[in-house]
Each structure stands twice: as structure tokens, then as C-alpha cells.
mmCIF file of C-alpha atoms in Angstrom:
data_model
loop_
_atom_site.group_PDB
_atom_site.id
_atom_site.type_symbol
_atom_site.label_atom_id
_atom_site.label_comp_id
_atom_site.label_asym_id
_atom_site.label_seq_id
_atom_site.Cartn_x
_atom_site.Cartn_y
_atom_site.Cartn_z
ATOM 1 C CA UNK A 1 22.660 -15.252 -6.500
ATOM 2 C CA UNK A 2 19.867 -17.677 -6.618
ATOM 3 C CA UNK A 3 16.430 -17.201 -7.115
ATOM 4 C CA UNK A 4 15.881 -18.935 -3.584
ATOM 5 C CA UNK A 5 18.500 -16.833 -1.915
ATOM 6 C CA UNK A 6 16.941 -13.331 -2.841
ATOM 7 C CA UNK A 7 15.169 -10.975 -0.128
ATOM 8 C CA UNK A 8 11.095 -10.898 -0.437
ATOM 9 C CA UNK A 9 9.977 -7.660 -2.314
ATOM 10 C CA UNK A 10 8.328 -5.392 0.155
ATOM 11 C CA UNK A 11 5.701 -3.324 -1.576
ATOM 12 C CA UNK A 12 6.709 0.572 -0.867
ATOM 13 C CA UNK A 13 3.085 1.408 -2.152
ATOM 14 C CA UNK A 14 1.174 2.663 0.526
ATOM 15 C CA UNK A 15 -3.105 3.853 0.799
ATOM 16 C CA UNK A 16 -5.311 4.676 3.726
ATOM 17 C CA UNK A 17 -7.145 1.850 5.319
ATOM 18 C CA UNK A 18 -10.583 3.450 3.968
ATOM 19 C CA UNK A 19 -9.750 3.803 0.576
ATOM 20 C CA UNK A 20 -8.446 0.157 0.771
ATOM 21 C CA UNK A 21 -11.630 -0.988 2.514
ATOM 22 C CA UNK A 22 -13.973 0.956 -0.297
ATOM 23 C CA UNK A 23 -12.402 -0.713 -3.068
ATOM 24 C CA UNK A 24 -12.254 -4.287 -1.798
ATOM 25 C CA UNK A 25 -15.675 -5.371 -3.596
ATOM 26 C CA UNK A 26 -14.736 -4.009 -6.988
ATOM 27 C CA UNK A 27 -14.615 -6.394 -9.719
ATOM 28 C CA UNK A 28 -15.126 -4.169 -12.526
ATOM 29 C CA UNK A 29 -14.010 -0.447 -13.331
ATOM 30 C CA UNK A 30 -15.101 1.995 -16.106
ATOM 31 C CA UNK A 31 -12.713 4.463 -17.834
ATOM 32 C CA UNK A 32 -12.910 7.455 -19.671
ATOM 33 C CA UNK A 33 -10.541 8.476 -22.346
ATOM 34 C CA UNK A 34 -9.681 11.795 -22.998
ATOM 35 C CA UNK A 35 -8.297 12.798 -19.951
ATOM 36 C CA UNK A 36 -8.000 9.841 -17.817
ATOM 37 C CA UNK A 37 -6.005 7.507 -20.435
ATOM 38 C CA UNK A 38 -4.851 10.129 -22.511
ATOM 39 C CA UNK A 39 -3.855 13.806 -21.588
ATOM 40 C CA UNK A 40 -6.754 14.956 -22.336
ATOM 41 C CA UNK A 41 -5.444 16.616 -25.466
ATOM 42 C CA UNK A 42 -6.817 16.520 -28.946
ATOM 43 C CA UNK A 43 -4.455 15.838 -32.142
ATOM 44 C CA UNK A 44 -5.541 15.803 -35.283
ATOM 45 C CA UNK A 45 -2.983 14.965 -38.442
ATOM 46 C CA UNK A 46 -3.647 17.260 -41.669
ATOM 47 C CA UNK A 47 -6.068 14.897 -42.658
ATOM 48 C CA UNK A 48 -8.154 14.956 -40.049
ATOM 49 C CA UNK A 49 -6.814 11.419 -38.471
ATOM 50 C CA UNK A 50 -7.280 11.479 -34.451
ATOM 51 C CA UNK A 51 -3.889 10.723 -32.686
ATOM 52 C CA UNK A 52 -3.687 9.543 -29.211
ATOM 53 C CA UNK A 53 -0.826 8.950 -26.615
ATOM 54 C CA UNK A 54 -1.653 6.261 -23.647
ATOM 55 C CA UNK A 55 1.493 5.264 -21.468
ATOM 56 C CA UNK A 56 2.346 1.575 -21.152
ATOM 57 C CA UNK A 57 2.222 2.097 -16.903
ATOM 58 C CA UNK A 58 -1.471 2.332 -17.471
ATOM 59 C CA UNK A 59 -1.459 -0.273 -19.927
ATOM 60 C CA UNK A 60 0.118 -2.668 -17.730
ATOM 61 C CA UNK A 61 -1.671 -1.804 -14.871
ATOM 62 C CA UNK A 62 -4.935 -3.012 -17.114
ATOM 63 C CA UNK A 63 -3.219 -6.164 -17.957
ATOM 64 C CA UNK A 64 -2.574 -6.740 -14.131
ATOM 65 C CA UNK A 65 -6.617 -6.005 -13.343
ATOM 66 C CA UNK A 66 -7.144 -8.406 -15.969
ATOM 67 C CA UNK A 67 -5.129 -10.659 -14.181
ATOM 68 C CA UNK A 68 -6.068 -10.225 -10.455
ATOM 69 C CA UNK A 69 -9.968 -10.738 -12.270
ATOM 70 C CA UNK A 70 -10.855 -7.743 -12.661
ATOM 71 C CA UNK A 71 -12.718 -6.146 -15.620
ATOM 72 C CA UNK A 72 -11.508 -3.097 -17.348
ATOM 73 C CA UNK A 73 -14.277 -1.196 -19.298
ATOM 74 C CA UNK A 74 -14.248 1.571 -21.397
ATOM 75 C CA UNK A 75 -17.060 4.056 -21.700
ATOM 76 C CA UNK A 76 -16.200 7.425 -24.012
ATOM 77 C CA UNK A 77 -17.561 9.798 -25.901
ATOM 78 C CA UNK A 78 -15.602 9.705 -28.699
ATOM 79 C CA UNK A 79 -14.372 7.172 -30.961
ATOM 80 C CA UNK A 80 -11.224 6.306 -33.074
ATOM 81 C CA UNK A 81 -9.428 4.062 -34.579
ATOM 82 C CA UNK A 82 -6.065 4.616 -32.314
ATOM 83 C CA UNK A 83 -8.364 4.194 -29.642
ATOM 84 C CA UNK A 84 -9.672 0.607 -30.420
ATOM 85 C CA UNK A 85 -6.131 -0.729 -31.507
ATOM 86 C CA UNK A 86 -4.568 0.384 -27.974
ATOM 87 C CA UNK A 87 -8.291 -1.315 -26.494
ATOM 88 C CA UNK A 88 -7.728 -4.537 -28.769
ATOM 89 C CA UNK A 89 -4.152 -4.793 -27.627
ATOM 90 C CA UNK A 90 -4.629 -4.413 -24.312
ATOM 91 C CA UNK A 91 -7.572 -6.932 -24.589
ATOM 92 C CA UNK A 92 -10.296 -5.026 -23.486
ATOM 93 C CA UNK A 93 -13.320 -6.403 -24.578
ATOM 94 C CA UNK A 94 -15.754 -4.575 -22.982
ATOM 95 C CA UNK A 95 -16.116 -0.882 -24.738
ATOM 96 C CA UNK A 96 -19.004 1.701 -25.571
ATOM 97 C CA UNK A 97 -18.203 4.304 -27.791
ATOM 98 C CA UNK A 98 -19.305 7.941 -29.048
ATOM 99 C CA UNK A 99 -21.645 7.785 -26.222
ATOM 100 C CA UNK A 100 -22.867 10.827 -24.567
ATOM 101 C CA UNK A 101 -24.557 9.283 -21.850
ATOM 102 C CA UNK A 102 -22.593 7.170 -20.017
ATOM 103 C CA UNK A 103 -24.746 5.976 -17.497
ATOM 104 C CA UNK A 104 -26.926 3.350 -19.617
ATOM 105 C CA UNK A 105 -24.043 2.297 -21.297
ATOM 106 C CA UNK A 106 -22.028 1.234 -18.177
ATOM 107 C CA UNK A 107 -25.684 -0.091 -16.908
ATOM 108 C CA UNK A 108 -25.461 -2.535 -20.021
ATOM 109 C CA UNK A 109 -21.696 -3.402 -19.209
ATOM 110 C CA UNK A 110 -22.329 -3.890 -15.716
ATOM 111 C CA UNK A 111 -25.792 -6.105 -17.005
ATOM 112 C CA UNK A 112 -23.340 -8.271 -19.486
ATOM 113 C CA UNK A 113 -20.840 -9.039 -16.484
ATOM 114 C CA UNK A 114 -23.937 -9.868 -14.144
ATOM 115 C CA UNK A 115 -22.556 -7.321 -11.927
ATOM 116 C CA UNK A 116 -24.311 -3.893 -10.048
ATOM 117 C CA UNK A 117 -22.605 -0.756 -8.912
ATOM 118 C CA UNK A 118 -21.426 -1.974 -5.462
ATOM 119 C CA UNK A 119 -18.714 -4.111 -7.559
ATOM 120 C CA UNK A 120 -17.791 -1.132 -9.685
ATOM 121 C CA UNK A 121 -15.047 1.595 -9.480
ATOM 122 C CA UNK A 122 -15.449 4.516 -12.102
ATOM 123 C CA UNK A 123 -12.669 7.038 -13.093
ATOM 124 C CA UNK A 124 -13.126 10.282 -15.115
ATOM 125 C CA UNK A 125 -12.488 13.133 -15.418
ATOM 126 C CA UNK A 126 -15.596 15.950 -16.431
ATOM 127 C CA UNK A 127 -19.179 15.784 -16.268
ATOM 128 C CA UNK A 128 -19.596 13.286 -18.855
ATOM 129 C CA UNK A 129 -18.098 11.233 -16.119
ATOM 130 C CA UNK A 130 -20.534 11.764 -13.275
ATOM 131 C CA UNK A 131 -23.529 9.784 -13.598
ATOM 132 C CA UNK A 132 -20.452 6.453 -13.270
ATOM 133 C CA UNK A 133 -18.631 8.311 -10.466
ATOM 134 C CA UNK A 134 -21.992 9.003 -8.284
ATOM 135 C CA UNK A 135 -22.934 5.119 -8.790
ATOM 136 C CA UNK A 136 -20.094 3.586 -8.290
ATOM 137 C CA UNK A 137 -18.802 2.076 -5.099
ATOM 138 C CA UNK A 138 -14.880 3.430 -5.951
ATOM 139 C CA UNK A 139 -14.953 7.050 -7.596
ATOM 140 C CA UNK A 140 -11.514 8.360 -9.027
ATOM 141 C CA UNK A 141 -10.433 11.026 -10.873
ATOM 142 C CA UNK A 142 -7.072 12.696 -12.009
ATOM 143 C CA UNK A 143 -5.857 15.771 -10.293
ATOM 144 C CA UNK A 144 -6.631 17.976 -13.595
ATOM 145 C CA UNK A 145 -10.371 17.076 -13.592
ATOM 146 C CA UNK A 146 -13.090 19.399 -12.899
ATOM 147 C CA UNK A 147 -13.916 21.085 -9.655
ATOM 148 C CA UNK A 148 -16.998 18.788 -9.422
ATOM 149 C CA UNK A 149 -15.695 15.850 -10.549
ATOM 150 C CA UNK A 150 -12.808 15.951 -8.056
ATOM 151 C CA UNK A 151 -15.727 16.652 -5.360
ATOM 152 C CA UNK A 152 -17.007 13.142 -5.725
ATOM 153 C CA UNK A 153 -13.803 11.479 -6.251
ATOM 154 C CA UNK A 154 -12.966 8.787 -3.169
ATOM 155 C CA UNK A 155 -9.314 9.015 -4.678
ATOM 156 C CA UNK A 156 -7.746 11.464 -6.517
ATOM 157 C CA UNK A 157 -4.395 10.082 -7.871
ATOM 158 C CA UNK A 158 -0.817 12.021 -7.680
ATOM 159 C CA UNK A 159 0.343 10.810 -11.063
ATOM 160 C CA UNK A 160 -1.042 12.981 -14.131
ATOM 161 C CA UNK A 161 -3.635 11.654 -16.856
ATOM 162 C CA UNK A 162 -2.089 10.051 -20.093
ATOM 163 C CA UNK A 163 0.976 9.253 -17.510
ATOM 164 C CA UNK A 164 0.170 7.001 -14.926
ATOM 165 C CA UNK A 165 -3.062 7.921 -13.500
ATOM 166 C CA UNK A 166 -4.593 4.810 -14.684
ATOM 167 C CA UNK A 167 -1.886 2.533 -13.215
ATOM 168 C CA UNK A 168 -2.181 4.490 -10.053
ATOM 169 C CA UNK A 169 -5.821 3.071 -9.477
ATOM 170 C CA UNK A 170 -5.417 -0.378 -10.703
ATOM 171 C CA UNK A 171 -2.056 -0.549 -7.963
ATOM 172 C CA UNK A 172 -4.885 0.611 -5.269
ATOM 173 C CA UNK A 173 -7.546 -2.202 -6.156
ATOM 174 C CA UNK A 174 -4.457 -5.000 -6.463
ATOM 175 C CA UNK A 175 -3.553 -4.360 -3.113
ATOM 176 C CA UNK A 176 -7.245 -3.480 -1.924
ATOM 177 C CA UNK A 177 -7.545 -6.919 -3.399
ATOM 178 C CA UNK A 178 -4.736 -8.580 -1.898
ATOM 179 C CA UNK A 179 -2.610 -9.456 -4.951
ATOM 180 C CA UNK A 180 -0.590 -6.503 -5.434
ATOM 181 C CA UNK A 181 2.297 -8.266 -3.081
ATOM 182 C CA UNK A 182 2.092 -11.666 -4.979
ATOM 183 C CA UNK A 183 2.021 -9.830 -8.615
ATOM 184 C CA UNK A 184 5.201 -7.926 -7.600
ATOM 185 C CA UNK A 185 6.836 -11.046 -6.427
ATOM 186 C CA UNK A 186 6.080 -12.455 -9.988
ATOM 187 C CA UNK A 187 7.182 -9.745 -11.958
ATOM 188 C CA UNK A 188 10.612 -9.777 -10.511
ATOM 189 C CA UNK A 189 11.389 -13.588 -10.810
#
């Protein structure tokens, strides 16, 4: 069968109309770490080397923000090297690290990109995480995050962190954004 003589792709995805609304505007959206890209779990090898485990869903789902023009960012309280190879390969540029307070750090991000918090979407996962999620125009968090955390969440996703919480959220600004559909179609040329 012929590319030409396949049936269209109908996206089975599906979001309420006011989460879809609330996103529209974003153009650039902060992550934590532990928790939101990872599990949330800490390994350590004997000598004291930091391990983490992302999940290529999420990874992809970055690639497609990238794509659709968004801006993935990174703000996180810790630091390691695992951490800035999966960044590096994933080609996020835009990072702040082994910062406590997150708020002045995403302020700098957000001044860098010529951007303000009615483009931004935040997702975390403990306090840390709230001075981005009160800000920001989109607030998500994975269903394992702290009472008050999930309080201020817009969106709380279904899928797990570490395992496709991320990808969850970028799928809901692609089709927020209207290029969910057309990124599908591409993918399965």
C-alpha cells in the first residue's frame, strides 16, 4: 500500500477544552529533575557516582517541543554528570543547576528567551518547585508529588515520573498548540 493510499492518523489523545485553552500561549516550560524526569529516586554507585534513569517517551516528547518551538528548560537542585549528558543529548541548552531557589533562576531563563511567565508552563514536583508553578501560566505536576504541589497543579498527568510524565505534558502543549496532529502524521510516514 502506498503512502498516498493510507487512512489519515486520527489523534486518540484527548484534554479538556480549558486545559487546552491555558496552555496555548506557552512557549517555554521549566522542569525539575528528581521526580518529574526521573523517579524521583536517588542511586549512588560504591563510589559515590550519581545514577539516573530518564525514559526516551519523555525524551522524545522534548525533542518534539523543540520542534513545535518550544523551549525546554531545566531548573534543579542538584547536579550531575548523567544529568548533563541526557540534557546535552537531548539538546537542551537552557539549564540551571544545584540551585535552591528556583525562582530567579527561571527569571534569568525566561530574561535570556525575552519571554515572561504568561508564555511559561512549569512542572515539578515538591516545594522546591513552587515559586515556577505559582508563576507560571501552565502548572503540572506528577501524580506522586506533594499534597501542595498537586494543589496548584492545572494538570496532573496519569503517567508516573521517570516514565512518561514528561511526554504526557509536552503531547498537551503540541496539541494546545496545534501541531500534535501534523507531528503524528510525520512520524508515521
Amino acid at each position: 500500500m502506498s503512502l498516498s493510499e493510507l487512512p489519515p492518523l486520527r489523534p486518540t489523545l484527548n484534554f479538556a477544552p480549558e486545559l487546552l485553552l491555558r496552555a496555548q500561549s506557552v512557549r517555554v516550560v521549566f522542569f525539575d529533575v528528581d521526580g518529574v524526569l526521573t523517579d524521583g529516586g536517588l542511586y549512588f554507585t560504591e563510589s559515590g557516582e550519581t545514577i539516573k534513569r530518564f525514559h526516551t517517551l519523555d525524551g522524545h516528547g522534548i525533542k518534539l517541543l523543540q520542534r513545535a518551538g518550544i523551549t525546554p528548560a531545566v531548573v534543579t537542585g542538584r547536579d550531575s554528570a548523567a544529568l548533563r549528558k541526557r540534557l546535552d543529548a537531548l539538546g537542551v541548552t537552557h539549564a540551571r543547576f544545584g540551585t535552591e531557589d528556583k525562582g530567579p533562576a527561571a527569571e534569568a531563563i525566561l530574561a535570556e528567551l525575552g519571554l515572561d511567565w504568561a508564555e511559561a508552563a512549569a512542572m515539578g514536583d515538591d516545594w522546591p518547585d513552587l515559586p515556577l508553578l505559582r508563576r507560571a501560566a501552565f502548572a503540572c505536576a506528577p501524580p506522586t508529588a506533594h499534597p501542595e504541589v498537586l494543589a496548584l497543579a492545572h494538570h496532573v498527568t496519569q503517567r508516573q515520573p521517570g516514565a512518561g510524565a514528561v511526554r504526557e505534558l509536552c503531547d498537551l502543549l503540541l496539541v494546545a498548540g496545534g501541531r500534535y496532529a501534523r507531528e503524528l502524521e510525520m512520524a508515521a510516514r
